[in-house]
Structure formats: structure tokens, C-alpha cells
PDB file of N, CA and C in Angstrom:
ATOM      1  N   MET A   1      -0.537  11.860 -20.169  1.00 47.00           N
ATOM      2  CA  MET A   1       0.184  11.582 -18.935  1.00 47.00           C
ATOM      3  C   MET A   1      -0.804  11.555 -17.769  1.00 47.00           C
ATOM      4  N   TYR A   2      -0.665  10.582 -16.917  1.00 52.00           N
ATOM      5  CA  TYR A   2      -1.529  10.436 -15.757  1.00 52.00           C
ATOM      6  C   TYR A   2      -0.960  11.254 -14.609  1.00 52.00           C
ATOM      7  N   VAL A   3      -1.796  12.060 -13.996  1.00 52.00           N
ATOM      8  CA  VAL A   3      -1.362  12.880 -12.865  1.00 52.00           C
ATOM      9  C   VAL A   3      -2.204  12.509 -11.667  1.00 52.00           C
ATOM     10  N   TYR A   4      -1.551  12.145 -10.578  1.00 51.00           N
ATOM     11  CA  TYR A   4      -2.262  11.820  -9.350  1.00 51.00           C
ATOM     12  C   TYR A   4      -2.443  13.096  -8.562  1.00 51.00           C
ATOM     13  N   ARG A   5      -3.646  13.359  -8.146  1.00 53.00           N
ATOM     14  CA  ARG A   5      -3.920  14.552  -7.361  1.00 53.00           C
ATOM     15  C   ARG A   5      -4.192  14.142  -5.918  1.00 53.00           C
ATOM     16  N   VAL A   6      -3.512  14.791  -5.005  1.00 49.00           N
ATOM     17  CA  VAL A   6      -3.720  14.526  -3.589  1.00 49.00           C
ATOM     18  C   VAL A   6      -5.036  15.158  -3.187  1.00 49.00           C
ATOM     19  N   SER A   7      -5.840  14.423  -2.489  1.00 52.00           N
ATOM     20  CA  SER A   7      -7.128  14.924  -2.048  1.00 52.00           C
ATOM     21  C   SER A   7      -6.953  16.159  -1.170  1.00 52.00           C
ATOM     22  N   THR A   8      -7.738  17.180  -1.466  1.00 52.00           N
ATOM     23  CA  THR A   8      -7.652  18.391  -0.648  1.00 52.00           C
ATOM     24  C   THR A   8      -8.312  18.183   0.705  1.00 52.00           C
ATOM     25  N   SER A   9      -9.051  17.068   0.856  1.00 64.00           N
ATOM     26  CA  SER A   9      -9.684  16.801   2.140  1.00 64.00           C
ATOM     27  C   SER A   9      -8.709  16.157   3.129  1.00 64.00           C
ATOM     28  N   SER A  10      -7.528  15.787   2.658  1.00 71.00           N
ATOM     29  CA  SER A  10      -6.543  15.174   3.541  1.00 71.00           C
ATOM     30  C   SER A  10      -6.087  16.195   4.578  1.00 71.00           C
ATOM     31  N   PRO A  11      -6.047  15.803   5.849  1.00 81.00           N
ATOM     32  CA  PRO A  11      -5.598  16.749   6.870  1.00 81.00           C
ATOM     33  C   PRO A  11      -4.115  17.092   6.736  1.00 81.00           C
ATOM     34  N   ASP A  12      -3.344  16.220   6.093  1.00 86.00           N
ATOM     35  CA  ASP A  12      -1.914  16.465   5.935  1.00 86.00           C
ATOM     36  C   ASP A  12      -1.464  15.897   4.586  1.00 86.00           C
ATOM     37  N   PRO A  13      -1.652  16.670   3.496  1.00 87.00           N
ATOM     38  CA  PRO A  13      -1.307  16.155   2.170  1.00 87.00           C
ATOM     39  C   PRO A  13       0.170  15.793   2.020  1.00 87.00           C
ATOM     40  N   ASP A  14       1.064  16.480   2.719  1.00 90.00           N
ATOM     41  CA  ASP A  14       2.488  16.145   2.628  1.00 90.00           C
ATOM     42  C   ASP A  14       2.758  14.767   3.218  1.00 90.00           C
ATOM     43  N   ARG A  15       2.123  14.479   4.334  1.00 90.00           N
ATOM     44  CA  ARG A  15       2.297  13.159   4.959  1.00 90.00           C
ATOM     45  C   ARG A  15       1.685  12.077   4.075  1.00 90.00           C
ATOM     46  N   GLU A  16       0.524  12.375   3.491  1.00 90.00           N
ATOM     47  CA  GLU A  16      -0.125  11.426   2.588  1.00 90.00           C
ATOM     48  C   GLU A  16       0.793  11.116   1.399  1.00 90.00           C
ATOM     49  N   GLN A  17       1.413  12.144   0.846  1.00 91.00           N
ATOM     50  CA  GLN A  17       2.344  11.969  -0.273  1.00 91.00           C
ATOM     51  C   GLN A  17       3.536  11.106   0.160  1.00 91.00           C
ATOM     52  N   ALA A  18       4.085  11.379   1.322  1.00 93.00           N
ATOM     53  CA  ALA A  18       5.233  10.618   1.814  1.00 93.00           C
ATOM     54  C   ALA A  18       4.864   9.150   2.029  1.00 93.00           C
ATOM     55  N   LEU A  19       3.695   8.899   2.592  1.00 92.00           N
ATOM     56  CA  LEU A  19       3.252   7.517   2.814  1.00 92.00           C
ATOM     57  C   LEU A  19       3.028   6.805   1.485  1.00 92.00           C
ATOM     58  N   ARG A  20       2.432   7.504   0.524  1.00 93.00           N
ATOM     59  CA  ARG A  20       2.191   6.909  -0.794  1.00 93.00           C
ATOM     60  C   ARG A  20       3.522   6.535  -1.451  1.00 93.00           C
ATOM     61  N   MET A  21       4.518   7.409  -1.362  1.00 95.00           N
ATOM     62  CA  MET A  21       5.812   7.127  -1.972  1.00 95.00           C
ATOM     63  C   MET A  21       6.538   5.996  -1.234  1.00 95.00           C
ATOM     64  N   HIS A  22       6.369   5.931   0.077  1.00 94.00           N
ATOM     65  CA  HIS A  22       6.974   4.837   0.852  1.00 94.00           C
ATOM     66  C   HIS A  22       6.359   3.499   0.430  1.00 94.00           C
ATOM     67  N   LEU A  23       5.022   3.461   0.310  1.00 95.00           N
ATOM     68  CA  LEU A  23       4.343   2.241  -0.124  1.00 95.00           C
ATOM     69  C   LEU A  23       4.799   1.857  -1.530  1.00 95.00           C
ATOM     70  N   ALA A  24       4.946   2.840  -2.413  1.00 96.00           N
ATOM     71  CA  ALA A  24       5.406   2.572  -3.777  1.00 96.00           C
ATOM     72  C   ALA A  24       6.778   1.899  -3.750  1.00 96.00           C
ATOM     73  N   GLY A  25       7.670   2.409  -2.924  1.00 96.00           N
ATOM     74  CA  GLY A  25       9.005   1.828  -2.812  1.00 96.00           C
ATOM     75  C   GLY A  25       8.977   0.415  -2.248  1.00 96.00           C
ATOM     76  N   LEU A  26       8.084   0.173  -1.292  1.00 95.00           N
ATOM     77  CA  LEU A  26       7.967  -1.175  -0.722  1.00 95.00           C
ATOM     78  C   LEU A  26       7.479  -2.169  -1.767  1.00 95.00           C
ATOM     79  N   ILE A  27       6.497  -1.770  -2.564  1.00 96.00           N
ATOM     80  CA  ILE A  27       5.965  -2.660  -3.602  1.00 96.00           C
ATOM     81  C   ILE A  27       7.052  -2.956  -4.636  1.00 96.00           C
ATOM     82  N   ARG A  28       7.705  -1.923  -5.120  1.00 96.00           N
ATOM     83  CA  ARG A  28       8.760  -2.098  -6.120  1.00 96.00           C
ATOM     84  C   ARG A  28       9.911  -2.945  -5.553  1.00 96.00           C
ATOM     85  N   GLY A  29      10.322  -2.628  -4.327  1.00 96.00           N
ATOM     86  CA  GLY A  29      11.425  -3.364  -3.712  1.00 96.00           C
ATOM     87  C   GLY A  29      11.105  -4.835  -3.521  1.00 96.00           C
ATOM     88  N   ALA A  30       9.874  -5.136  -3.110  1.00 96.00           N
ATOM     89  CA  ALA A  30       9.483  -6.534  -2.911  1.00 96.00           C
ATOM     90  C   ALA A  30       9.504  -7.286  -4.238  1.00 96.00           C
ATOM     91  N   ARG A  31       8.972  -6.657  -5.281  1.00 96.00           N
ATOM     92  CA  ARG A  31       8.968  -7.300  -6.598  1.00 96.00           C
ATOM     93  C   ARG A  31      10.397  -7.563  -7.075  1.00 96.00           C
ATOM     94  N   GLU A  32      11.247  -6.566  -6.931  1.00 97.00           N
ATOM     95  CA  GLU A  32      12.636  -6.717  -7.369  1.00 97.00           C
ATOM     96  C   GLU A  32      13.365  -7.776  -6.547  1.00 97.00           C
ATOM     97  N   GLN A  33      13.107  -7.802  -5.248  1.00 96.00           N
ATOM     98  CA  GLN A  33      13.746  -8.804  -4.384  1.00 96.00           C
ATOM     99  C   GLN A  33      13.313 -10.217  -4.767  1.00 96.00           C
ATOM    100  N   MET A  34      12.080 -10.338  -5.258  1.00 97.00           N
ATOM    101  CA  MET A  34      11.579 -11.641  -5.709  1.00 97.00           C
ATOM    102  C   MET A  34      12.170 -12.020  -7.066  1.00 97.00           C
ATOM    103  N   GLY A  35      12.816 -11.052  -7.723  1.00 97.00           N
ATOM    104  CA  GLY A  35      13.412 -11.307  -9.030  1.00 97.00           C
ATOM    105  C   GLY A  35      12.395 -11.384 -10.148  1.00 97.00           C
ATOM    106  N   LEU A  36      11.237 -10.730  -9.969  1.00 97.00           N
ATOM    107  CA  LEU A  36      10.174 -10.779 -10.975  1.00 97.00           C
ATOM    108  C   LEU A  36      10.132  -9.502 -11.797  1.00 97.00           C
ATOM    109  N   SER A  37       9.834  -9.665 -13.060  1.00 96.00           N
ATOM    110  CA  SER A  37       9.571  -8.508 -13.905  1.00 96.00           C
ATOM    111  C   SER A  37       8.198  -7.956 -13.527  1.00 96.00           C
ATOM    112  N   GLN A  38       7.890  -6.759 -13.995  1.00 95.00           N
ATOM    113  CA  GLN A  38       6.559  -6.221 -13.731  1.00 95.00           C
ATOM    114  C   GLN A  38       5.495  -7.121 -14.341  1.00 95.00           C
ATOM    115  N   ALA A  39       5.746  -7.645 -15.533  1.00 94.00           N
ATOM    116  CA  ALA A  39       4.762  -8.511 -16.198  1.00 94.00           C
ATOM    117  C   ALA A  39       4.502  -9.780 -15.384  1.00 94.00           C
ATOM    118  N   ALA A  40       5.570 -10.395 -14.872  1.00 95.00           N
ATOM    119  CA  ALA A  40       5.414 -11.623 -14.079  1.00 95.00           C
ATOM    120  C   ALA A  40       4.685 -11.329 -12.765  1.00 95.00           C
ATOM    121  N   PHE A  41       5.030 -10.208 -12.129  1.00 96.00           N
ATOM    122  CA  PHE A  41       4.367  -9.849 -10.872  1.00 96.00           C
ATOM    123  C   PHE A  41       2.900  -9.539 -11.134  1.00 96.00           C
ATOM    124  N   GLU A  42       2.598  -8.854 -12.247  1.00 95.00           N
ATOM    125  CA  GLU A  42       1.204  -8.557 -12.595  1.00 95.00           C
ATOM    126  C   GLU A  42       0.407  -9.832 -12.793  1.00 95.00           C
ATOM    127  N   ARG A  43       1.003 -10.841 -13.425  1.00 95.00           N
ATOM    128  CA  ARG A  43       0.297 -12.118 -13.612  1.00 95.00           C
ATOM    129  C   ARG A  43       0.002 -12.775 -12.266  1.00 95.00           C
ATOM    130  N   ALA A  44       0.989 -12.765 -11.370  1.00 96.00           N
ATOM    131  CA  ALA A  44       0.785 -13.353 -10.042  1.00 96.00           C
ATOM    132  C   ALA A  44      -0.265 -12.576  -9.266  1.00 96.00           C
ATOM    133  N   LEU A  45      -0.235 -11.258  -9.389  1.00 96.00           N
ATOM    134  CA  LEU A  45      -1.213 -10.426  -8.695  1.00 96.00           C
ATOM    135  C   LEU A  45      -2.611 -10.656  -9.252  1.00 96.00           C
ATOM    136  N   ALA A  46      -2.733 -10.743 -10.567  1.00 96.00           N
ATOM    137  CA  ALA A  46      -4.041 -11.014 -11.183  1.00 96.00           C
ATOM    138  C   ALA A  46      -4.580 -12.356 -10.685  1.00 96.00           C
ATOM    139  N   ALA A  47      -3.718 -13.362 -10.596  1.00 96.00           N
ATOM    140  CA  ALA A  47      -4.158 -14.673 -10.105  1.00 96.00           C
ATOM    141  C   ALA A  47      -4.633 -14.569  -8.656  1.00 96.00           C
ATOM    142  N   ALA A  48      -3.906 -13.824  -7.822  1.00 96.00           N
ATOM    143  CA  ALA A  48      -4.289 -13.660  -6.414  1.00 96.00           C
ATOM    144  C   ALA A  48      -5.614 -12.908  -6.298  1.00 96.00           C
ATOM    145  N   LEU A  49      -5.874 -11.997  -7.233  1.00 96.00           N
ATOM    146  CA  LEU A  49      -7.126 -11.241  -7.233  1.00 96.00           C
ATOM    147  C   LEU A  49      -8.271 -12.020  -7.881  1.00 96.00           C
ATOM    148  N   GLY A  50      -7.934 -13.101  -8.588  1.00 96.00           N
ATOM    149  CA  GLY A  50      -8.959 -13.892  -9.265  1.00 96.00           C
ATOM    150  C   GLY A  50      -9.475 -13.221 -10.523  1.00 96.00           C
ATOM    151  N   VAL A  51      -8.612 -12.459 -11.196  1.00 96.00           N
ATOM    152  CA  VAL A  51      -9.002 -11.790 -12.436  1.00 96.00           C
ATOM    153  C   VAL A  51      -8.061 -12.249 -13.556  1.00 96.00           C
ATOM    154  N   GLU A  52      -8.460 -11.991 -14.795  1.00 94.00           N
ATOM    155  CA  GLU A  52      -7.631 -12.419 -15.930  1.00 94.00           C
ATOM    156  C   GLU A  52      -6.388 -11.573 -16.096  1.00 94.00           C
ATOM    157  N   GLY A  53      -6.461 -10.317 -15.752  1.00 92.00           N
ATOM    158  CA  GLY A  53      -5.311  -9.443 -15.906  1.00 92.00           C
ATOM    159  C   GLY A  53      -5.574  -8.101 -15.263  1.00 92.00           C
ATOM    160  N   LEU A  54      -4.521  -7.305 -15.176  1.00 91.00           N
ATOM    161  CA  LEU A  54      -4.642  -5.964 -14.620  1.00 91.00           C
ATOM    162  C   LEU A  54      -4.654  -4.965 -15.763  1.00 91.00           C
ATOM    163  N   GLY A  55      -5.132  -3.775 -15.492  1.00 87.00           N
ATOM    164  CA  GLY A  55      -5.099  -2.729 -16.498  1.00 87.00           C
ATOM    165  C   GLY A  55      -3.671  -2.396 -16.883  1.00 87.00           C
ATOM    166  N   ALA A  56      -3.517  -1.942 -18.105  1.00 82.00           N
ATOM    167  CA  ALA A  56      -2.187  -1.558 -18.578  1.00 82.00           C
ATOM    168  C   ALA A  56      -1.592  -0.511 -17.648  1.00 82.00           C
ATOM    169  N   MET A  57      -0.370  -0.709 -17.266  1.00 94.00           N
ATOM    170  CA  MET A  57       0.389   0.239 -16.453  1.00 94.00           C
ATOM    171  C   MET A  57      -0.037   0.302 -14.982  1.00 94.00           C
ATOM    172  N   THR A  58      -0.943  -0.548 -14.533  1.00 95.00           N
ATOM    173  CA  THR A  58      -1.422  -0.481 -13.152  1.00 95.00           C
ATOM    174  C   THR A  58      -0.280  -0.661 -12.159  1.00 95.00           C
ATOM    175  N   LEU A  59       0.487  -1.729 -12.298  1.00 96.00           N
ATOM    176  CA  LEU A  59       1.583  -1.981 -11.357  1.00 96.00           C
ATOM    177  C   LEU A  59       2.619  -0.865 -11.436  1.00 96.00           C
ATOM    178  N   SER A  60       2.909  -0.409 -12.621  1.00 96.00           N
ATOM    179  CA  SER A  60       3.870   0.684 -12.787  1.00 96.00           C
ATOM    180  C   SER A  60       3.410   1.928 -12.032  1.00 96.00           C
ATOM    181  N   ARG A  61       2.122   2.212 -12.090  1.00 96.00           N
ATOM    182  CA  ARG A  61       1.581   3.376 -11.366  1.00 96.00           C
ATOM    183  C   ARG A  61       1.677   3.182  -9.852  1.00 96.00           C
ATOM    184  N   TYR A  62       1.445   1.968  -9.379  1.00 97.00           N
ATOM    185  CA  TYR A  62       1.617   1.694  -7.945  1.00 97.00           C
ATOM    186  C   TYR A  62       3.074   1.912  -7.548  1.00 97.00           C
ATOM    187  N   GLU A  63       3.995   1.409  -8.375  1.00 97.00           N
ATOM    188  CA  GLU A  63       5.419   1.492  -8.053  1.00 97.00           C
ATOM    189  C   GLU A  63       5.974   2.911  -8.154  1.00 97.00           C
ATOM    190  N   ARG A  64       5.343   3.761  -8.902  1.00 96.00           N
ATOM    191  CA  ARG A  64       5.776   5.163  -9.001  1.00 96.00           C
ATOM    192  C   ARG A  64       5.079   6.042  -7.967  1.00 96.00           C
ATOM    193  N   GLY A  65       4.062   5.506  -7.310  1.00 95.00           N
ATOM    194  CA  GLY A  65       3.306   6.306  -6.353  1.00 95.00           C
ATOM    195  C   GLY A  65       2.270   7.185  -7.012  1.00 95.00           C
ATOM    196  N   ASP A  66       2.001   6.943  -8.295  1.00 95.00           N
ATOM    197  CA  ASP A  66       0.980   7.712  -9.007  1.00 95.00           C
ATOM    198  C   ASP A  66      -0.418   7.262  -8.611  1.00 95.00           C
ATOM    199  N   ARG A  67      -0.508   6.036  -8.137  1.00 94.00           N
ATOM    200  CA  ARG A  67      -1.797   5.457  -7.779  1.00 94.00           C
ATOM    201  C   ARG A  67      -1.602   4.597  -6.539  1.00 94.00           C
ATOM    202  N   VAL A  68      -2.612   4.543  -5.695  1.00 94.00           N
ATOM    203  CA  VAL A  68      -2.555   3.737  -4.472  1.00 94.00           C
ATOM    204  C   VAL A  68      -3.487   2.541  -4.654  1.00 94.00           C
ATOM    205  N   PRO A  69      -2.996   1.334  -4.374  1.00 95.00           N
ATOM    206  CA  PRO A  69      -3.874   0.169  -4.518  1.00 95.00           C
ATOM    207  C   PRO A  69      -4.993   0.185  -3.479  1.00 95.00           C
ATOM    208  N   SER A  70      -6.122  -0.388  -3.864  1.00 94.00           N
ATOM    209  CA  SER A  70      -7.225  -0.547  -2.909  1.00 94.00           C
ATOM    210  C   SER A  70      -6.778  -1.513  -1.821  1.00 94.00           C
ATOM    211  N   TRP A  71      -7.555  -1.585  -0.736  1.00 93.00           N
ATOM    212  CA  TRP A  71      -7.209  -2.517   0.341  1.00 93.00           C
ATOM    213  C   TRP A  71      -7.174  -3.950  -0.175  1.00 93.00           C
ATOM    214  N   GLY A  72      -8.135  -4.312  -1.025  1.00 95.00           N
ATOM    215  CA  GLY A  72      -8.166  -5.669  -1.572  1.00 95.00           C
ATOM    216  C   GLY A  72      -6.946  -5.976  -2.419  1.00 95.00           C
ATOM    217  N   THR A  73      -6.546  -5.005  -3.236  1.00 96.00           N
ATOM    218  CA  THR A  73      -5.359  -5.183  -4.070  1.00 96.00           C
ATOM    219  C   THR A  73      -4.103  -5.222  -3.212  1.00 96.00           C
ATOM    220  N   LEU A  74      -4.049  -4.373  -2.194  1.00 95.00           N
ATOM    221  CA  LEU A  74      -2.890  -4.383  -1.302  1.00 95.00           C
ATOM    222  C   LEU A  74      -2.783  -5.729  -0.579  1.00 95.00           C
ATOM    223  N   ALA A  75      -3.924  -6.279  -0.168  1.00 96.00           N
ATOM    224  CA  ALA A  75      -3.917  -7.606   0.467  1.00 96.00           C
ATOM    225  C   ALA A  75      -3.401  -8.662  -0.506  1.00 96.00           C
ATOM    226  N   ALA A  76      -3.797  -8.554  -1.782  1.00 96.00           N
ATOM    227  CA  ALA A  76      -3.330  -9.509  -2.786  1.00 96.00           C
ATOM    228  C   ALA A  76      -1.835  -9.338  -3.046  1.00 96.00           C
ATOM    229  N   ILE A  77      -1.346  -8.098  -3.049  1.00 96.00           N
ATOM    230  CA  ILE A  77       0.094  -7.859  -3.207  1.00 96.00           C
ATOM    231  C   ILE A  77       0.853  -8.527  -2.060  1.00 96.00           C
ATOM    232  N   CYS A  78       0.351  -8.356  -0.846  1.00 96.00           N
ATOM    233  CA  CYS A  78       0.993  -8.982   0.319  1.00 96.00           C
ATOM    234  C   CYS A  78       0.968 -10.499   0.204  1.00 96.00           C
ATOM    235  N   GLU A  79      -0.125 -11.032  -0.333  1.00 96.00           N
ATOM    236  CA  GLU A  79      -0.223 -12.484  -0.529  1.00 96.00           C
ATOM    237  C   GLU A  79       0.822 -12.965  -1.539  1.00 96.00           C
ATOM    238  N   VAL A  80       0.981 -12.233  -2.638  1.00 97.00           N
ATOM    239  CA  VAL A  80       1.965 -12.616  -3.651  1.00 97.00           C
ATOM    240  C   VAL A  80       3.375 -12.595  -3.057  1.00 97.00           C
ATOM    241  N   VAL A  81       3.649 -11.575  -2.262  1.00 96.00           N
ATOM    242  CA  VAL A  81       4.993 -11.397  -1.700  1.00 96.00           C
ATOM    243  C   VAL A  81       5.304 -12.437  -0.623  1.00 96.00           C
ATOM    244  N   THR A  82       4.316 -12.731   0.226  1.00 96.00           N
ATOM    245  CA  THR A  82       4.569 -13.614   1.375  1.00 96.00           C
ATOM    246  C   THR A  82       4.074 -15.040   1.186  1.00 96.00           C
ATOM    247  N   GLY A  83       3.140 -15.238   0.262  1.00 95.00           N
ATOM    248  CA  GLY A  83       2.535 -16.554   0.083  1.00 95.00           C
ATOM    249  C   GLY A  83       1.425 -16.847   1.078  1.00 95.00           C
ATOM    250  N   ARG A  84       1.029 -15.825   1.857  1.00 95.00           N
ATOM    251  CA  ARG A  84      -0.035 -16.014   2.863  1.00 95.00           C
ATOM    252  C   ARG A  84      -1.175 -15.042   2.596  1.00 95.00           C
ATOM    253  N   LYS A  85      -2.398 -15.573   2.528  1.00 93.00           N
ATOM    254  CA  LYS A  85      -3.578 -14.740   2.260  1.00 93.00           C
ATOM    255  C   LYS A  85      -3.809 -13.681   3.332  1.00 93.00           C
ATOM    256  N   GLU A  86      -3.466 -13.965   4.554  1.00 94.00           N
ATOM    257  CA  GLU A  86      -3.755 -13.056   5.665  1.00 94.00           C
ATOM    258  C   GLU A  86      -2.581 -12.143   6.019  1.00 94.00           C
ATOM    259  N   ALA A  87      -1.607 -12.031   5.139  1.00 93.00           N
ATOM    260  CA  ALA A  87      -0.392 -11.275   5.465  1.00 93.00           C
ATOM    261  C   ALA A  87      -0.679  -9.815   5.815  1.00 93.00           C
ATOM    262  N   LEU A  88      -1.543  -9.150   5.065  1.00 93.00           N
ATOM    263  CA  LEU A  88      -1.834  -7.741   5.348  1.00 93.00           C
ATOM    264  C   LEU A  88      -2.524  -7.603   6.701  1.00 93.00           C
ATOM    265  N   ALA A  89      -3.539  -8.417   6.940  1.00 93.00           N
ATOM    266  CA  ALA A  89      -4.266  -8.351   8.212  1.00 93.00           C
ATOM    267  C   ALA A  89      -3.333  -8.665   9.382  1.00 93.00           C
ATOM    268  N   GLU A  90      -2.451  -9.641   9.203  1.00 93.00           N
ATOM    269  CA  GLU A  90      -1.502  -9.986  10.267  1.00 93.00           C
ATOM    270  C   GLU A  90      -0.545  -8.827  10.546  1.00 93.00           C
ATOM    271  N   GLY A  91      -0.094  -8.168   9.483  1.00 91.00           N
ATOM    272  CA  GLY A  91       0.819  -7.033   9.648  1.00 91.00           C
ATOM    273  C   GLY A  91       0.169  -5.866  10.357  1.00 91.00           C
ATOM    274  N   VAL A  92      -1.073  -5.576   9.991  1.00 90.00           N
ATOM    275  CA  VAL A  92      -1.796  -4.485  10.651  1.00 90.00           C
ATOM    276  C   VAL A  92      -2.048  -4.839  12.112  1.00 90.00           C
ATOM    277  N   ALA A  93      -2.454  -6.079  12.362  1.00 92.00           N
ATOM    278  CA  ALA A  93      -2.702  -6.508  13.745  1.00 92.00           C
ATOM    279  C   ALA A  93      -1.426  -6.414  14.574  1.00 92.00           C
ATOM    280  N   ALA A  94      -0.311  -6.829  14.003  1.00 92.00           N
ATOM    281  CA  ALA A  94       0.968  -6.761  14.726  1.00 92.00           C
ATOM    282  C   ALA A  94       1.331  -5.313  15.051  1.00 92.00           C
ATOM    283  N   ALA A  95       1.056  -4.401  14.119  1.00 88.00           N
ATOM    284  CA  ALA A  95       1.349  -2.980  14.369  1.00 88.00           C
ATOM    285  C   ALA A  95       0.510  -2.460  15.526  1.00 88.00           C
ATOM    286  N   PHE A  96      -0.759  -2.821  15.558  1.00 87.00           N
ATOM    287  CA  PHE A  96      -1.626  -2.364  16.649  1.00 87.00           C
ATOM    288  C   PHE A  96      -1.235  -2.990  17.981  1.00 87.00           C
ATOM    289  N   GLU A  97      -0.742  -4.216  17.951  1.00 90.00           N
ATOM    290  CA  GLU A  97      -0.319  -4.870  19.191  1.00 90.00           C
ATOM    291  C   GLU A  97       0.895  -4.175  19.808  1.00 90.00           C
ATOM    292  N   ARG A  98       1.676  -3.487  18.988  1.00 88.00           N
ATOM    293  CA  ARG A  98       2.858  -2.783  19.494  1.00 88.00           C
ATOM    294  C   ARG A  98       2.510  -1.423  20.095  1.00 88.00           C
ATOM    295  N   LEU A  99       1.266  -0.987  19.966  1.00 85.00           N
ATOM    296  CA  LEU A  99       0.865   0.288  20.556  1.00 85.00           C
ATOM    297  C   LEU A  99       0.908   0.184  22.074  1.00 85.00           C
ATOM    298  N   PRO A 100       1.212   1.286  22.756  1.00 84.00           N
ATOM    299  CA  PRO A 100       1.186   1.238  24.220  1.00 84.00           C
ATOM    300  C   PRO A 100      -0.241   1.003  24.724  1.00 84.00           C
ATOM    301  N   ALA A 101      -0.328   0.484  25.912  1.00 77.00           N
ATOM    302  CA  ALA A 101      -1.637   0.237  26.522  1.00 77.00           C
ATOM    303  C   ALA A 101      -2.409   1.556  26.609  1.00 77.00           C
ATOM    304  N   PRO A 102      -3.754   1.515  26.525  1.00 75.00           N
ATOM    305  CA  PRO A 102      -4.544   2.750  26.553  1.00 75.00           C
ATOM    306  C   PRO A 102      -4.240   3.665  27.734  1.00 75.00           C
ATOM    307  N   SER A 103      -3.968   3.119  28.897  1.00 69.00           N
ATOM    308  CA  SER A 103      -3.692   3.960  30.059  1.00 69.00           C
ATOM    309  C   SER A 103      -2.350   4.678  29.931  1.00 69.00           C
ATOM    310  N   ALA A 104      -1.442   4.122  29.123  1.00 55.00           N
ATOM    311  CA  ALA A 104      -0.127   4.732  28.960  1.00 55.00           C
ATOM    312  C   ALA A 104      -0.116   5.817  27.891  1.00 55.00           C
ATOM    313  N   ARG A 105      -1.131   5.809  27.012  1.00 56.00           N
ATOM    314  CA  ARG A 105      -1.199   6.820  25.953  1.00 56.00           C
ATOM    315  C   ARG A 105      -1.733   8.126  26.511  1.00 56.00           C
ATOM    316  N   LYS A 106      -1.242   9.200  25.983  1.00 60.00           N
ATOM    317  CA  LYS A 106      -1.751  10.508  26.385  1.00 60.00           C
ATOM    318  C   LYS A 106      -3.083  10.742  25.690  1.00 60.00           C
ATOM    319  N   ARG A 107      -4.019  11.244  26.428  1.00 59.00           N
ATOM    320  CA  ARG A 107      -5.320  11.568  25.875  1.00 59.00           C
ATOM    321  C   ARG A 107      -5.356  13.045  25.527  1.00 59.00           C
ATOM    322  N   LYS A 108      -6.078  13.344  24.440  1.00 62.00           N
ATOM    323  CA  LYS A 108      -6.239  14.744  24.080  1.00 62.00           C
ATOM    324  C   LYS A 108      -7.192  15.394  25.077  1.00 62.00           C
ATOM    325  N   GLU A 109      -6.813  16.561  25.485  1.00 60.00           N
ATOM    326  CA  GLU A 109      -7.666  17.324  26.413  1.00 60.00           C
ATOM    327  C   GLU A 109      -8.840  17.914  25.648  1.00 60.00           C
ATOM    328  N   SER A 110     -10.034  17.840  26.203  1.00 58.00           N
ATOM    329  CA  SER A 110     -11.167  18.495  25.575  1.00 58.00           C
ATOM    330  C   SER A 110     -11.191  19.969  25.937  1.00 58.00           C
ATOM    331  N   PRO A 111     -11.672  20.786  25.000  1.00 59.00           N
ATOM    332  CA  PRO A 111     -11.662  22.232  25.263  1.00 59.00           C
ATOM    333  C   PRO A 111     -12.580  22.665  26.351  1.00 59.00           C
TER     334      PRO A 111
END
């Protein structure tokens, strides 16, 4: 049985776990919404990554939150789901654009 261990260097392992499980649900939900089996989604993901195939159980581990995809794999997952190569970068950029202007953000006080 594969056991994912949360890094002890994480400043907030509970938050890391919650984010990992949220990402797992998003990946699984997107695949299901597309009406694809895990095998079909794995084939599409392998094609987007430019490889012949994925390791056994890789997608299943992502969907259970046992494993977190690398940035490159996450970008390929976003490409499979949206049909756009830049989907991940666009999503991250959009999130940063919604941040308040620097002058409106509270700054941490130095000791």
C-alpha cells in the first residue's frame, strides 16, 4: 500500500493536506465531467505530456490525494481539461490579478 507522507517542513501540514485533497477532487471531478474513464484520461494526459504512458495507478493516486502532480503534469492536466496549453498559467495569472493593489494590502510589521 502506498502511503503519502506530508512533509514535516511544511509550515501548515493540515492546510497542505486540505489543498492536496481539494486538488484531488478537482482532477477527479473534471475527468468525470468529461465522461472519461481513468484509462482514457491517462491516455490523453500521456499524449499532452508527450510520453507513451503513465505509471500504473498514477492518475488514481492523484485523484485520491495520495500523490500531487508536478507543475508540468498539472499543466498537462489543465490542457487536457480545457484544450488550451496555457490554461494553468492563465489561471494562476488571473488569481494574482484579483489580489488587492500592494498599497491596499496590510504589510507585516517588522520586529
